Coordinates of C-alpha atoms in Angstrom, one line a residue:
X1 CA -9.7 -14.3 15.6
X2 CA -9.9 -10.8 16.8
X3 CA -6.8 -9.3 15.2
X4 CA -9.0 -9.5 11.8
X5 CA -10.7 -6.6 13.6
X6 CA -7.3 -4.2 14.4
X7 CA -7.0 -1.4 12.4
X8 CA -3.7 -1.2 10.4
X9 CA -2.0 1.8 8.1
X10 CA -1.3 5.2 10.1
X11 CA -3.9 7.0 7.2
X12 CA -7.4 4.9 8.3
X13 CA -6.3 4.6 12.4
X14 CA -5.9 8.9 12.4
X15 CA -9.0 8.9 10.6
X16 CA -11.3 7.0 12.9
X17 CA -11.1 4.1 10.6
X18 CA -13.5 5.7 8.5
X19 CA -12.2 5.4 5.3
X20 CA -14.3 2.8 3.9
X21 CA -14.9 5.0 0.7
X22 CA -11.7 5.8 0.3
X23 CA -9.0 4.9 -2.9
X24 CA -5.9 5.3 -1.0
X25 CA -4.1 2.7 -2.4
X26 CA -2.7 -0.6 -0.9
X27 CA -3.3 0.9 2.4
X28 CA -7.6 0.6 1.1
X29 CA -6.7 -3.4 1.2
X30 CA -7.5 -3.3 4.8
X31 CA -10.4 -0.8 5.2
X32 CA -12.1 -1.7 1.5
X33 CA -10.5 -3.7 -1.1
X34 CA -12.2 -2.2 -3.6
X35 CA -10.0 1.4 -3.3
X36 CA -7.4 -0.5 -4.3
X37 CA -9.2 -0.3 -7.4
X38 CA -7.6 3.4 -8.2
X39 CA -4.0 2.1 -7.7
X40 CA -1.7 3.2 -10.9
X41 CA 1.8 1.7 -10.8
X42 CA 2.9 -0.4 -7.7
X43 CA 3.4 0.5 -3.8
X44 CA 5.1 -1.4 -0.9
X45 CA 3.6 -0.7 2.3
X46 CA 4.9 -1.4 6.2
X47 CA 3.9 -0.3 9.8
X48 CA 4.2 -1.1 13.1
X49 CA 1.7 -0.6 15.8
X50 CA 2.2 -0.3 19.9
X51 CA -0.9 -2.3 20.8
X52 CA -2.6 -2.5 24.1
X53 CA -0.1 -4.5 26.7
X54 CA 3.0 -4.4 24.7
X55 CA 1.5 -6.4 22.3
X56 CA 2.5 -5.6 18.8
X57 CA 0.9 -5.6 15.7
X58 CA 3.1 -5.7 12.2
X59 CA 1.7 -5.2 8.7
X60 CA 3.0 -5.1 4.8
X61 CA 1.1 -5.0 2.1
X62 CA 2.1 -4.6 -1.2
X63 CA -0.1 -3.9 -4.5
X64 CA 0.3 -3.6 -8.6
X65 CA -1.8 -2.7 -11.0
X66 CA -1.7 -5.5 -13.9
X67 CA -4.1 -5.7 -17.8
X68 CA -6.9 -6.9 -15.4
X69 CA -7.2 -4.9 -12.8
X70 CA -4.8 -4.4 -9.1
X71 CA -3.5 -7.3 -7.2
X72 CA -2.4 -7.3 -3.6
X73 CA -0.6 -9.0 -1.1
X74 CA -0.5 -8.7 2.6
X75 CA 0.4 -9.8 6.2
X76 CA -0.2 -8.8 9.4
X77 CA 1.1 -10.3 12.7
X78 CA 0.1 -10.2 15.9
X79 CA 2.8 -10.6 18.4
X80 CA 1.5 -11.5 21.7
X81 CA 4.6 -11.6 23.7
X82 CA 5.6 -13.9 26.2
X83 CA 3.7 -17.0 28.0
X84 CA 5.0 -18.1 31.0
X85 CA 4.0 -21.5 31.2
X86 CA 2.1 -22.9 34.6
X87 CA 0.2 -25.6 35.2
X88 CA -1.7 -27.5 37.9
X89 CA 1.4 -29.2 39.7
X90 CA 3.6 -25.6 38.9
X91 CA 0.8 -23.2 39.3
X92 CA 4.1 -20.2 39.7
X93 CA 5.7 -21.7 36.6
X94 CA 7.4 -24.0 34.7
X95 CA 10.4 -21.9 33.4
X96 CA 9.5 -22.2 30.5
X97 CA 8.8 -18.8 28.3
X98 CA 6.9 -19.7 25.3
X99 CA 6.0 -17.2 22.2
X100 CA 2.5 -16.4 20.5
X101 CA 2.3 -15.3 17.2
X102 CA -1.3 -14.8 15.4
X103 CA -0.7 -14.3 11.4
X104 CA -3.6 -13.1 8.6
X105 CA -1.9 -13.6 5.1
X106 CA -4.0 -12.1 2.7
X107 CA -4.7 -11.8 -1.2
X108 CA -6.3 -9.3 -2.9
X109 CA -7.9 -7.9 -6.3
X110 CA -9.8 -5.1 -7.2
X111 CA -10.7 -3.4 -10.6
X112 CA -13.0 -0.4 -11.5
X113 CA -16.2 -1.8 -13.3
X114 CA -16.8 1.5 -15.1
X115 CA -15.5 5.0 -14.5
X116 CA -17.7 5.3 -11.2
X117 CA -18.1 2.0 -9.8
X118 CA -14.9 -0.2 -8.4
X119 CA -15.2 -3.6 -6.5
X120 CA -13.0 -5.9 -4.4
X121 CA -12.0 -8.8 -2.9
X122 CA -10.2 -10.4 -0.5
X123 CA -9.2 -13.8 0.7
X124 CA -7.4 -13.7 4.0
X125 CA -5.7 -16.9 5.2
X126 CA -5.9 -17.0 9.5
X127 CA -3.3 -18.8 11.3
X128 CA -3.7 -19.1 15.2
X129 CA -0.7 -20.8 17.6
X130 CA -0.7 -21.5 21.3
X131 CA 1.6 -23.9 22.7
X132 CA 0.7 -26.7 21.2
X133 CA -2.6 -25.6 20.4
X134 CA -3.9 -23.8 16.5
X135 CA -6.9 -22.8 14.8
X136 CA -6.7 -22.2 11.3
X137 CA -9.4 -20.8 8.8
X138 CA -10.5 -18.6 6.3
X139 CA -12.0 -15.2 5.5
X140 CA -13.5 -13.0 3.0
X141 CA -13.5 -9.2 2.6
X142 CA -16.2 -8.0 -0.4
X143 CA -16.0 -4.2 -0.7
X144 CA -17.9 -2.0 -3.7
X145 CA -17.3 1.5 -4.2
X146 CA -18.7 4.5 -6.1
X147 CA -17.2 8.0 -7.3
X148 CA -19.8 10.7 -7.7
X149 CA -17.6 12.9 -9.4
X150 CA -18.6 15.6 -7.7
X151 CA -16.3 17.7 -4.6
X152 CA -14.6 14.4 -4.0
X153 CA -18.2 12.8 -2.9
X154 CA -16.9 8.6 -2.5
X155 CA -19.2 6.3 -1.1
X156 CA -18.3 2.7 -0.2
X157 CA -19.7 -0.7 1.4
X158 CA -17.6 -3.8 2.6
X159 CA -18.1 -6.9 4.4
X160 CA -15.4 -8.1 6.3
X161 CA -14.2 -11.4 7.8
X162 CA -17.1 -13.4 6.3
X163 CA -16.6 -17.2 6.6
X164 CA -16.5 -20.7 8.3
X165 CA -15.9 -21.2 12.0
X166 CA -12.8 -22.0 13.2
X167 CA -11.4 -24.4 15.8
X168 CA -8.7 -25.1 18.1
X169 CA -6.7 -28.3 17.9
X170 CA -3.0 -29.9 18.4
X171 CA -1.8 -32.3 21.0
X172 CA -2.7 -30.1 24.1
X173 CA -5.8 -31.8 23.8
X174 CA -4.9 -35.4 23.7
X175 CA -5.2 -37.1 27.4
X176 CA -3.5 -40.5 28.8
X177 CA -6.1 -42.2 31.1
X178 CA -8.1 -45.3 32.2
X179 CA -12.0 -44.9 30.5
X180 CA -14.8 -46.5 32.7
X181 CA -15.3 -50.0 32.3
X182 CA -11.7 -50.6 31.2
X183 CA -9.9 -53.7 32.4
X184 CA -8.1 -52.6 35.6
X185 CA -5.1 -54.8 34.4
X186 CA -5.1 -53.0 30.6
X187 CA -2.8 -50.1 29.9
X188 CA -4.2 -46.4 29.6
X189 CA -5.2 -45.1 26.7
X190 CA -4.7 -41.8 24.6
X191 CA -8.3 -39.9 24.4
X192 CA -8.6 -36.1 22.3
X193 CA -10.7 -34.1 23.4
X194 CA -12.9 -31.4 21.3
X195 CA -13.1 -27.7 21.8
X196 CA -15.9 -25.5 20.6
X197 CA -16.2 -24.3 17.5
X198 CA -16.0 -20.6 17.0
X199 CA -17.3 -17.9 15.1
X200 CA -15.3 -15.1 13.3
X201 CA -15.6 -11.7 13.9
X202 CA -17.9 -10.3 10.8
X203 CA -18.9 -6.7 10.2
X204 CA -20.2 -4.6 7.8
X205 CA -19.5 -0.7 6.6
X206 CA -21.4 1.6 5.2
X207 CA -19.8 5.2 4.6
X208 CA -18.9 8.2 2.2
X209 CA -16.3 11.1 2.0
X210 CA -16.2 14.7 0.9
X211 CA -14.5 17.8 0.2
X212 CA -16.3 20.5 1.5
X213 CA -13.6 23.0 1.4
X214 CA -10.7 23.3 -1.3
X215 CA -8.7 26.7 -1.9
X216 CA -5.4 26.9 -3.4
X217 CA -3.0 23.8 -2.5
X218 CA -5.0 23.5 0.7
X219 CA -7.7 21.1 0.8
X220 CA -10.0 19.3 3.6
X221 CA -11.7 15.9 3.6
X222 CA -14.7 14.7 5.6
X223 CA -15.4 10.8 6.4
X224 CA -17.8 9.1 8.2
X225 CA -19.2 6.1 8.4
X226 CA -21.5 3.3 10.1
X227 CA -19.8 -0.3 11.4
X228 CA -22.2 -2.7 12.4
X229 CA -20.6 -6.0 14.4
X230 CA -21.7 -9.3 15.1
X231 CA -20.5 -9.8 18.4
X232 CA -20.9 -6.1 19.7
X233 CA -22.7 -2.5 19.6
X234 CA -23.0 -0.4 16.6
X235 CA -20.2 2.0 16.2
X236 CA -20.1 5.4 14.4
X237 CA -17.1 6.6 12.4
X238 CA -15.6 9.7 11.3
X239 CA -12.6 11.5 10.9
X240 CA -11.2 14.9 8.9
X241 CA -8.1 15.1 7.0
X242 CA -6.4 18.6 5.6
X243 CA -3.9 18.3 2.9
X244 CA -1.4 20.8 1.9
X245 CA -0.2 20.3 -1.7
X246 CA 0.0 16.7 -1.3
X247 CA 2.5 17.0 0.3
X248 CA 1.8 17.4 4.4
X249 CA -1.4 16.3 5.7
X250 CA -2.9 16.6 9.3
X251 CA -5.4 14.0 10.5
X252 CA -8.0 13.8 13.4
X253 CA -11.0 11.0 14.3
X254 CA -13.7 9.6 16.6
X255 CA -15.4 6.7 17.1
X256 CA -18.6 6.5 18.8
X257 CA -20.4 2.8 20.5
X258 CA -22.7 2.8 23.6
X259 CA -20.6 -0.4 25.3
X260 CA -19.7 0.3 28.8
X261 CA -16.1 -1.3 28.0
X262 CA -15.5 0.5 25.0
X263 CA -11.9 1.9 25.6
X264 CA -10.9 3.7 22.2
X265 CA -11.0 7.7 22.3
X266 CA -9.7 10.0 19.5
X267 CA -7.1 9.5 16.7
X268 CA -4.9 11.8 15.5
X269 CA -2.1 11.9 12.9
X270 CA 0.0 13.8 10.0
X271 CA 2.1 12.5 7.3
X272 CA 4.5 13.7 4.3
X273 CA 4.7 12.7 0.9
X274 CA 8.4 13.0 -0.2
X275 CA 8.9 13.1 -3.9
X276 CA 11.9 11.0 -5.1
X277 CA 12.2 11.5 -8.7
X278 CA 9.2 9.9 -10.4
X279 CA 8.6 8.0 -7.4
X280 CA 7.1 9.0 -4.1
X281 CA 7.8 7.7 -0.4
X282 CA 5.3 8.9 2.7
X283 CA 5.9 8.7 6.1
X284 CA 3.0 8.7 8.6
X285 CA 2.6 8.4 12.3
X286 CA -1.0 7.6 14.2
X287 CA -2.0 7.9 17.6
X288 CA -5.2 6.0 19.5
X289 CA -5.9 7.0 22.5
X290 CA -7.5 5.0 25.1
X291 CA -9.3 6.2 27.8
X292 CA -8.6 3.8 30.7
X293 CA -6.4 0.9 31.7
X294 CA -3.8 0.9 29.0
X295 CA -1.4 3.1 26.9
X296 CA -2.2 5.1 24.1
X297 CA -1.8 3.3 20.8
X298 CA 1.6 4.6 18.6
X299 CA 1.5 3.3 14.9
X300 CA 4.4 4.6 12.3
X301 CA 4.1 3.5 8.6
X302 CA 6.2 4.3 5.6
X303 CA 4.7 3.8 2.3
X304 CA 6.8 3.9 -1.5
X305 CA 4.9 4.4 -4.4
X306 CA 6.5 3.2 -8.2

């Protein structure tokens, strides 16, 4: 179940994904439900992400704010591409060109508790498909949030992809064969095996933001923050964002882990904010670079806010 763990939205990937304080609207549902929290009105939400060997990663969201507080809905997909099918007695191939498709559908609410303090939640349905082979499960995102008030000081905490293990099952695993001690004479019979269970990739964020320069129109943004994983090193987040106006805004990030394999360098990124009469439509573009093997990462998003 590691595409719980790929960043999506063009704002939090040029930022480093640090943006666990952040209230950036539907595009928080992923990074901290609980910035949802800030949402006035509705937005719609869509990008697409150039993932490491042509895979592809797909997401929407969208998100309204109701008399109780902001509900959210969301999917992401992971296309895998093609599977060309082999097996012991066609180790070159079957001809046959099968797809895989991994799926998170999620649902989401998040309300401020007073004028400070805002929590969310998440309930993400997983969905897992290999021939005839799937794994199905569920996870829980639990974010909190506080405003200081104070040159944009945010600080927020999450826990993400908390839940049961998840297993793999389907007919790939069913076998036709004679057991021991079976009469010679009597047919074969049908067996399923049992794979191993598996855990799901948990983490948990700590992290703030601030403003430490605003003149004019023009305005910067710090972030940082601390990921700790379950089945991996630390890692340490940040990323700067200027804004002009609202309007244009330029984005940069890191993050840093001390695992040998880690591949992720920089982010970068930019984004306008049309207005279109009382209603507003952005357009963002990310880039992740990575340092060896693969491509750099390409993610475009457009977001409409109403």
């Amino acid at each position: 179940a590691q595409e719980l763990r790929i960043p999506v939205g063009t704002r939090g990937i040029a930022l480093g994904s640090a943006t666990v304080s952040s209230s950036h609207g539907v595009e928080s549902i992923y990074y901290n439900p609980a910035g949802a929290g800030a949402l006035q009105g509705a937005e719609a939400f869509f990008s697409n992400t150039e993932y490491l060997a042509d895979m592809k990663v797909r997401y929407f969201a969208i998100a309204s704010r109701q008399y109780i507080g902001v509900f959210g809905l969301h999917a992401k997909v992971l296309d895998l591409g093609d599977l060309y099918v082999t097996t012991e007695d066609a180790p070159e191939g079957t001809g046959e060109v099968e797809s895989m498709t991994f799926a998170v559908i999620g649902l989401s609410y998040a309300r401020y508790l007073t004028d400070a303090i805002g929590v969310g939640v998440t309930a993400n349905y997983i969905s897992e498909s290999v021939l005839a082979s799937s794994a199905n499960g569920v996870a829980f995102d639990l974010g909190l949030q506080y405003d200081a008030g104070r040159r944009g000081a945010k600080f927020g905490i999450v826990m993400k992809n908390i839940g049961p293990n998840m297993r793999f099952s389907g007919s790939d695993f069913e076998y036709t064969l004679r057991l021991p001690g079976d009469d010679p004479q009597a047919a074969n019979r049908t067996v399923t095996a049992m794979s191993a269970d598996f855990e799901l990739p948990s983490f948990f964020q700590i992290g703030g933001e601030v403003r430490p320069w605003e003149q004019g129109d023009n305005r910067v943004t710090a972030y940082g923050t601390f990921q700790s994983n379950n089945f991996s090193s630390d890692e340490w987040r940040g990323g700067v964002e200027y804004g002009f106006r609202d309007l244009l805004m330029v984005r940069g990030g890191y993050a840093f882990s001390d695992q040998d394999d880690y591949i992720f360098g920089p982010t970068f990124g930019a984004g306008v904010n049309l207005p279109i009469g009382g209603s507003h439509l952005s357009v963002d573009y990310a880039m992740q670079t990575i340092d060896t093997w693969f491509d750099d990462l390409h993610t475009f998003s457009a977001k409409f806010a109403f």
